[in-house]
mmCIF file of C-alpha atoms and ligand atoms in Angstrom:
data_model
loop_
_atom_site.group_PDB
_atom_site.id
_atom_site.type_symbol
_atom_site.label_atom_id
_atom_site.label_comp_id
_atom_site.label_asym_id
_atom_site.label_seq_id
_atom_site.Cartn_x
_atom_site.Cartn_y
_atom_site.Cartn_z
ATOM 1 C CA MET A 1 94.447 166.060 94.911
ATOM 2 C CA SER A 2 93.009 168.691 95.562
ATOM 3 C CA ASP A 3 90.879 170.074 97.988
ATOM 4 C CA LEU A 4 87.992 170.556 97.428
ATOM 5 C CA SER A 5 86.623 172.431 99.981
ATOM 6 C CA ARG A 6 88.296 175.244 98.687
ATOM 7 C CA LYS A 7 86.541 174.949 95.626
ATOM 8 C CA THR A 8 83.546 177.129 93.937
ATOM 9 C CA ILE A 9 81.323 175.712 91.102
ATOM 10 C CA ILE A 10 80.747 178.855 88.671
ATOM 11 C CA THR A 11 77.381 178.319 86.974
ATOM 12 C CA VAL A 12 76.983 180.637 83.985
ATOM 13 C CA ALA A 13 73.648 180.970 82.533
ATOM 14 C CA THR A 14 74.233 182.759 79.160
ATOM 15 C CA THR A 15 70.630 183.368 77.677
ATOM 16 C CA GLY A 16 67.837 182.520 79.356
ATOM 17 C CA ALA A 17 64.155 182.515 78.391
ATOM 18 C CA TRP A 18 63.516 186.302 78.775
ATOM 19 C CA PRO A 19 65.899 188.837 77.682
ATOM 20 C CA LYS A 20 65.764 190.099 74.343
ATOM 21 C CA LYS A 21 67.860 191.612 71.615
ATOM 22 C CA THR A 22 66.267 195.273 72.455
ATOM 23 C CA ASP A 23 66.822 194.247 76.213
ATOM 24 C CA THR A 24 70.286 194.460 75.276
ATOM 25 C CA PRO A 25 72.189 193.807 72.478
ATOM 26 C CA HIS A 26 75.135 191.394 74.281
ATOM 27 C CA ILE A 27 71.865 189.039 74.999
ATOM 28 C CA PRO A 28 74.015 185.348 72.911
ATOM 29 C CA ILE A 29 71.147 184.232 71.264
ATOM 30 C CA THR A 30 71.353 182.273 68.448
ATOM 31 C CA PRO A 31 74.109 178.629 68.514
ATOM 32 C CA GLU A 32 76.114 180.070 67.267
ATOM 33 C CA GLU A 33 76.192 183.195 69.420
ATOM 34 C CA ILE A 34 75.824 181.033 72.534
ATOM 35 C CA SER A 35 77.981 178.642 71.646
ATOM 36 C CA GLU A 36 81.159 181.277 71.678
ATOM 37 C CA GLU A 37 79.858 182.953 74.598
ATOM 38 C CA VAL A 38 80.051 179.847 76.350
ATOM 39 C CA TYR A 39 83.323 178.983 75.575
ATOM 40 C CA ALA A 40 84.738 182.029 76.395
ATOM 41 C CA CYS A 41 82.658 181.828 79.694
ATOM 42 C CA TRP A 42 85.175 178.277 79.986
ATOM 43 C CA LYS A 43 88.194 180.204 79.353
ATOM 44 C CA ALA A 44 87.534 182.938 81.674
ATOM 45 C CA GLY A 45 86.957 179.772 84.637
ATOM 46 C CA ALA A 46 83.089 178.369 84.632
ATOM 47 C CA ALA A 47 83.092 174.980 85.539
ATOM 48 C CA VAL A 48 79.198 174.322 84.186
ATOM 49 C CA ALA A 49 77.097 175.708 81.872
ATOM 50 C CA HIS A 50 73.110 176.062 82.217
ATOM 51 C CA ILE A 51 71.541 176.542 78.497
ATOM 52 C CA HIS A 52 68.616 177.996 76.695
ATOM 53 C CA VAL A 53 68.307 177.982 73.467
ATOM 54 C CA ARG A 54 65.128 180.854 71.336
ATOM 55 C CA ASP A 55 62.737 180.197 68.273
ATOM 56 C CA GLU A 56 64.040 181.940 65.006
ATOM 57 C CA ASN A 57 61.957 185.229 66.946
ATOM 58 C CA GLY A 58 64.263 185.062 70.084
ATOM 59 C CA ASN A 59 60.919 184.304 72.549
ATOM 60 C CA ALA A 60 61.952 181.368 75.142
ATOM 61 C CA ALA A 61 61.283 177.975 73.055
ATOM 62 C CA MET A 62 62.605 174.560 73.567
ATOM 63 C CA ASP A 63 63.304 173.565 69.904
ATOM 64 C CA PHE A 64 65.344 170.724 69.625
ATOM 65 C CA GLY A 65 67.885 171.441 66.875
ATOM 66 C CA ASN A 66 68.234 174.460 68.471
ATOM 67 C CA PHE A 67 69.978 172.606 71.050
ATOM 68 C CA LYS A 68 71.298 170.083 69.093
ATOM 69 C CA LYS A 69 73.359 172.971 67.224
ATOM 70 C CA THR A 70 74.171 173.979 70.644
ATOM 71 C CA VAL A 71 75.428 171.249 72.061
ATOM 72 C CA GLU A 72 77.502 170.009 68.936
ATOM 73 C CA LEU A 73 79.015 173.936 68.293
ATOM 74 C CA ILE A 74 80.027 172.930 72.324
ATOM 75 C CA ARG A 75 81.923 169.739 71.912
ATOM 76 C CA ALA A 76 83.484 170.291 69.017
ATOM 77 C CA LYS A 77 85.600 172.962 71.249
ATOM 78 C CA LYS A 78 87.731 169.953 71.694
ATOM 79 C CA ASP A 79 90.016 171.734 74.706
ATOM 80 C CA CYS A 80 86.704 172.592 76.176
ATOM 81 C CA ASP A 81 85.541 170.149 78.966
ATOM 82 C CA ILE A 82 82.864 172.711 80.640
ATOM 83 C CA ILE A 83 79.444 170.533 82.117
ATOM 84 C CA LEU A 84 77.010 171.169 79.885
ATOM 85 C CA ASN A 85 72.549 171.511 82.196
ATOM 86 C CA LEU A 86 70.579 171.620 79.679
ATOM 87 C CA THR A 87 67.707 173.139 80.487
ATOM 88 C CA THR A 88 64.155 171.616 80.724
ATOM 89 C CA SER A 89 61.864 175.244 81.278
ATOM 90 C CA GLY A 90 62.577 177.147 78.518
ATOM 91 C CA GLY A 91 59.233 178.908 78.432
ATOM 92 C CA ILE A 92 55.482 178.513 79.798
ATOM 93 C CA GLY A 93 53.011 176.382 78.340
ATOM 94 C CA LEU A 94 55.342 174.235 76.573
ATOM 95 C CA SER A 95 54.822 170.760 76.476
ATOM 96 C CA GLU A 96 56.145 167.945 78.498
ATOM 97 C CA ASP A 97 57.946 166.227 74.933
ATOM 98 C CA ASP A 98 59.954 169.119 74.275
ATOM 99 C CA ARG A 99 60.412 169.809 77.224
ATOM 100 C CA ILE A 100 62.511 166.092 78.261
ATOM 101 C CA ARG A 101 63.861 165.908 74.761
ATOM 102 C CA PRO A 102 66.919 167.753 75.069
ATOM 103 C CA PHE A 103 68.547 165.979 77.725
ATOM 104 C CA TYR A 104 66.479 162.742 76.741
ATOM 105 C CA GLU A 105 68.624 162.675 73.462
ATOM 106 C CA LEU A 106 71.969 164.789 73.665
ATOM 107 C CA LYS A 107 72.272 162.923 77.045
ATOM 108 C CA PRO A 108 74.597 166.924 78.895
ATOM 109 C CA GLU A 109 75.689 165.657 82.209
ATOM 110 C CA MET A 110 73.085 168.031 84.370
ATOM 111 C CA ALA A 111 69.136 169.526 83.486
ATOM 112 C CA SER A 112 67.975 172.090 85.369
ATOM 113 C CA TYR A 113 64.520 170.157 88.005
ATOM 114 C CA ASP A 114 62.326 173.239 88.650
ATOM 115 C CA SER A 115 60.812 171.246 91.265
ATOM 116 C CA GLY A 116 57.215 173.081 91.446
ATOM 117 C CA SER A 117 54.810 175.319 89.898
ATOM 118 C CA MET A 118 54.451 178.637 90.960
ATOM 119 C CA ASN A 119 52.720 181.702 89.731
ATOM 120 C CA TRP A 120 55.097 183.168 86.844
ATOM 121 C CA GLN A 121 55.944 186.901 86.467
ATOM 122 C CA HIS A 122 52.314 187.883 87.901
ATOM 123 C CA ASN A 123 50.916 186.959 84.161
ATOM 124 C CA SER A 124 51.341 183.513 84.111
ATOM 125 C CA VAL A 125 51.721 179.968 86.197
ATOM 126 C CA PHE A 126 55.134 177.663 85.634
ATOM 127 C CA GLU A 127 53.672 174.666 86.017
ATOM 128 C CA ASN A 128 55.698 171.338 86.895
ATOM 129 C CA ASN A 129 52.765 169.162 88.126
ATOM 130 C CA PRO A 130 53.610 166.263 90.324
ATOM 131 C CA ALA A 131 53.137 163.589 87.050
ATOM 132 C CA PHE A 132 55.022 165.239 85.244
ATOM 133 C CA LEU A 133 57.833 165.747 87.833
ATOM 134 C CA GLU A 134 58.472 162.197 88.172
ATOM 135 C CA LYS A 135 58.619 161.709 84.696
ATOM 136 C CA LEU A 136 60.943 163.989 84.613
ATOM 137 C CA ALA A 137 63.345 162.260 87.321
ATOM 138 C CA ILE A 138 62.886 159.521 86.293
ATOM 139 C CA LYS A 139 63.634 159.933 82.468
ATOM 140 C CA MET A 140 67.186 161.510 84.173
ATOM 141 C CA LYS A 141 68.148 159.061 86.887
ATOM 142 C CA GLU A 142 67.096 156.536 82.938
ATOM 143 C CA VAL A 143 70.144 159.040 81.093
ATOM 144 C CA GLY A 144 71.969 159.539 83.539
ATOM 145 C CA VAL A 145 71.759 163.344 84.300
ATOM 146 C CA LYS A 146 72.025 164.934 87.123
ATOM 147 C CA PRO A 147 69.568 167.157 87.897
ATOM 148 C CA GLU A 148 69.631 170.450 89.143
ATOM 149 C CA ILE A 149 66.548 171.124 91.168
ATOM 150 C CA GLU A 150 65.285 174.174 90.427
ATOM 151 C CA ILE A 151 64.317 176.642 94.002
ATOM 152 C CA PHE A 152 61.821 179.112 94.039
ATOM 153 C CA ASP A 153 59.998 178.221 96.631
ATOM 154 C CA VAL A 154 60.365 176.544 100.070
ATOM 155 C CA GLY A 155 57.873 174.600 99.055
ATOM 156 C CA MET A 156 59.832 173.402 96.491
ATOM 157 C CA ILE A 157 62.380 171.206 98.808
ATOM 158 C CA TYR A 158 59.756 169.519 100.288
ATOM 159 C CA GLU A 159 58.221 168.319 96.752
ATOM 160 C CA ALA A 160 61.883 167.160 95.594
ATOM 161 C CA LEU A 161 62.251 165.389 98.940
ATOM 162 C CA TYR A 162 58.923 163.623 98.267
ATOM 163 C CA TYR A 163 60.517 162.488 94.844
ATOM 164 C CA VAL A 164 63.606 160.811 96.490
ATOM 165 C CA LYS A 165 61.193 159.362 99.277
ATOM 166 C CA LYS A 166 59.666 157.919 95.814
ATOM 167 C CA GLY A 167 63.122 156.163 94.018
ATOM 168 C CA ALA A 168 62.383 159.029 91.389
ATOM 169 C CA LEU A 169 64.935 161.464 92.333
ATOM 170 C CA LYS A 170 67.991 159.826 93.591
ATOM 171 C CA PRO A 171 70.645 161.549 96.869
ATOM 172 C CA PRO A 172 73.248 162.762 96.545
ATOM 173 C CA LEU A 173 70.871 165.991 96.225
ATOM 174 C CA HIS A 174 71.922 169.296 94.237
ATOM 175 C CA PHE A 175 69.559 172.158 94.659
ATOM 176 C CA GLN A 176 69.645 175.607 92.928
ATOM 177 C CA PHE A 177 68.429 179.019 94.871
ATOM 178 C CA CYS A 178 66.828 180.779 92.845
ATOM 179 C CA LEU A 179 65.601 183.889 94.692
ATOM 180 C CA GLY A 180 63.857 187.289 92.992
ATOM 181 C CA ALA A 181 61.531 185.778 90.451
ATOM 182 C CA ALA A 182 58.409 187.690 91.287
ATOM 183 C CA GLY A 183 56.162 184.403 92.209
ATOM 184 C CA GLY A 184 59.200 183.265 93.449
ATOM 185 C CA MET A 185 60.796 184.131 96.971
ATOM 186 C CA PRO A 186 62.785 187.443 97.023
ATOM 187 C CA ALA A 187 66.565 187.897 97.100
ATOM 188 C CA THR A 188 67.184 188.095 100.369
ATOM 189 C CA VAL A 189 69.979 186.805 102.408
ATOM 190 C CA ASP A 190 67.637 185.203 104.569
ATOM 191 C CA ASN A 191 65.786 184.178 102.646
ATOM 192 C CA LEU A 192 68.888 181.606 100.959
ATOM 193 C CA VAL A 193 69.538 181.227 105.403
ATOM 194 C CA PHE A 194 66.290 179.441 105.884
ATOM 195 C CA LEU A 195 66.725 177.808 102.327
ATOM 196 C CA LYS A 196 70.119 176.201 102.862
ATOM 197 C CA ASN A 197 69.719 174.840 106.669
ATOM 198 C CA LEU A 198 66.450 172.677 104.988
ATOM 199 C CA ILE A 199 68.258 170.527 102.325
ATOM 200 C CA PRO A 200 69.587 167.208 103.278
ATOM 201 C CA GLU A 201 73.509 166.908 104.930
ATOM 202 C CA GLY A 202 75.124 165.540 102.392
ATOM 203 C CA SER A 203 73.795 167.794 99.221
ATOM 204 C CA THR A 204 75.254 170.503 97.542
ATOM 205 C CA TRP A 205 73.480 173.870 96.482
ATOM 206 C CA SER A 206 74.070 176.681 94.345
ATOM 207 C CA THR A 207 72.946 180.236 94.242
ATOM 208 C CA PHE A 208 71.320 183.575 91.899
ATOM 209 C CA GLY A 209 69.506 186.356 92.547
ATOM 210 C CA VAL A 210 67.775 188.203 89.659
ATOM 211 C CA GLY A 211 68.325 191.740 88.690
ATOM 212 C CA GLY A 212 69.391 193.670 91.660
ATOM 213 C CA GLY A 213 69.494 190.908 93.901
ATOM 214 C CA ALA A 214 72.161 189.360 92.064
ATOM 215 C CA GLN A 215 75.409 190.752 93.586
ATOM 216 C CA PRO A 216 74.250 190.623 96.982
ATOM 217 C CA ILE A 217 73.481 187.055 96.546
ATOM 218 C CA LEU A 218 76.313 185.845 94.826
ATOM 219 C CA PHE A 219 78.883 187.704 98.304
ATOM 220 C CA ALA A 220 76.214 186.006 100.588
ATOM 221 C CA GLY A 221 76.038 181.940 98.599
ATOM 222 C CA LEU A 222 79.770 182.397 98.630
ATOM 223 C CA ALA A 223 79.835 183.311 102.762
ATOM 224 C CA LEU A 224 77.533 180.506 103.545
ATOM 225 C CA GLY A 225 79.291 177.773 101.745
ATOM 226 C CA GLY A 226 77.801 177.523 98.615
ATOM 227 C CA ASN A 227 78.740 177.492 95.271
ATOM 228 C CA VAL A 228 78.016 180.134 92.605
ATOM 229 C CA ARG A 229 75.669 181.427 89.668
ATOM 230 C CA ILE A 230 75.712 184.034 86.537
ATOM 231 C CA GLY A 231 75.133 185.619 83.666
ATOM 232 C CA MET A 232 72.228 187.316 81.752
ATOM 233 C CA GLU A 233 69.806 184.882 82.410
ATOM 234 C CA ASP A 234 69.426 186.962 85.673
ATOM 235 C CA ASN A 235 70.086 190.055 84.919
ATOM 236 C CA ILE A 236 71.907 191.990 82.447
ATOM 237 C CA PHE A 237 73.449 195.435 84.170
ATOM 238 C CA TYR A 238 77.077 194.651 85.327
ATOM 239 C CA LEU A 239 76.553 197.517 88.182
ATOM 240 C CA LYS A 240 72.860 200.233 88.072
ATOM 241 C CA GLY A 241 72.918 201.104 85.302
ATOM 242 C CA GLN A 242 74.875 199.877 83.659
ATOM 243 C CA LEU A 243 74.611 196.649 80.798
ATOM 244 C CA ALA A 244 76.648 193.910 80.793
ATOM 245 C CA THR A 245 79.058 193.602 77.358
ATOM 246 C CA SER A 246 79.248 190.428 78.063
ATOM 247 C CA ASN A 247 78.355 186.939 80.288
ATOM 248 C CA VAL A 248 82.990 187.119 80.864
ATOM 249 C CA GLN A 249 81.918 189.772 83.225
ATOM 250 C CA PHE A 250 80.272 188.213 85.165
ATOM 251 C CA VAL A 251 82.168 185.113 85.113
ATOM 252 C CA GLU A 252 85.680 187.077 85.402
ATOM 253 C CA ARG A 253 83.774 189.132 88.328
ATOM 254 C CA ALA A 254 82.799 185.759 89.323
ATOM 255 C CA LYS A 255 86.417 184.695 89.851
ATOM 256 C CA ARG A 256 88.234 188.088 91.266
ATOM 257 C CA VAL A 257 85.443 187.522 94.036
ATOM 258 C CA ILE A 258 86.127 183.896 94.829
ATOM 259 C CA GLN A 259 89.161 184.225 94.517
ATOM 260 C CA GLU A 260 89.514 187.258 97.326
ATOM 261 C CA PHE A 261 87.016 185.194 99.278
ATOM 262 C CA GLY A 262 90.512 182.924 100.141
ATOM 263 C CA LYS A 263 88.906 180.005 97.673
ATOM 264 C CA GLU A 264 89.176 179.090 93.717
ATOM 265 C CA ALA A 265 86.992 178.941 91.100
ATOM 266 C CA ALA A 266 86.404 174.986 90.035
ATOM 267 C CA THR A 267 88.037 173.222 87.365
ATOM 268 C CA PRO A 268 85.174 171.121 84.987
ATOM 269 C CA ASP A 269 86.448 167.828 87.153
ATOM 270 C CA GLU A 270 86.267 170.117 90.019
ATOM 271 C CA ALA A 271 82.710 170.174 89.758
ATOM 272 C CA ARG A 272 82.512 166.816 88.659
ATOM 273 C CA GLU A 273 83.913 165.326 91.685
ATOM 274 C CA ILE A 274 81.408 167.444 94.039
ATOM 275 C CA LEU A 275 78.735 166.964 92.047
ATOM 276 C CA GLY A 276 79.743 163.799 92.584
ATOM 277 C CA LEU A 277 79.566 163.119 88.330
ATOM 278 C CA LYS A 278 80.702 160.569 86.163
ATOM 279 C CA LYS A 279 83.124 161.957 83.254
HETATM 280 ZN ZN1 LIG B 1 67.174 178.572 83.483
#
């Protein structure tokens, strides 16, 4: 058996809600593009794919048809055992039912769970009200989907712990520290250390920084014993001023960094063991 303490999970977030083809021509947008990109990222060493879809104009959406198609196209690749993690937050102001339906019907192994509301990009409110959070947790439990608890600000940790106390969220918890989004905590190493020291013993965690924060948080996450997320949802530049031409570039770099550090990228099955997912 492999030593799981030597393994680091790479999550790739290929698309997100915001970058458009006008921002980078390399962003995968359609179900076909996303599924091919996820497949290539899996081959390169990603164990988890965090998935968003867009509408026909490339805008943020929780379009069920596009989720279904994307998931089916990935599942049709028989050798690909990547863990699917569907977003429940594919845009601002979307209906609760639209946010729940993809994971509820398509039953990925994981889905994102944003445990709190915040101002978003200085222009809107990213709303996750208490009734919705309780319902979201219960629905995930109902279909056996593991919540990836996204933390943009420190209070969101305590909000998640409240739903543990209420019995809606079930430990062991998995956290994703999302640093550098405007309206949330900046992508600093100090903030990451602060957050990771607050989560309950026995939790697992991963992290990413947005934009210029991506690289420092990748290295800091690794140094602190966490797992890492990379991809164009968070950052479209491979280096300053140089667009990444594929999400695969980010996966390959993360894998190299992990190896140089003295660890290895976890396979999807190793990630399942680390995260306590039933295959
Ligand atoms: Zn996302």
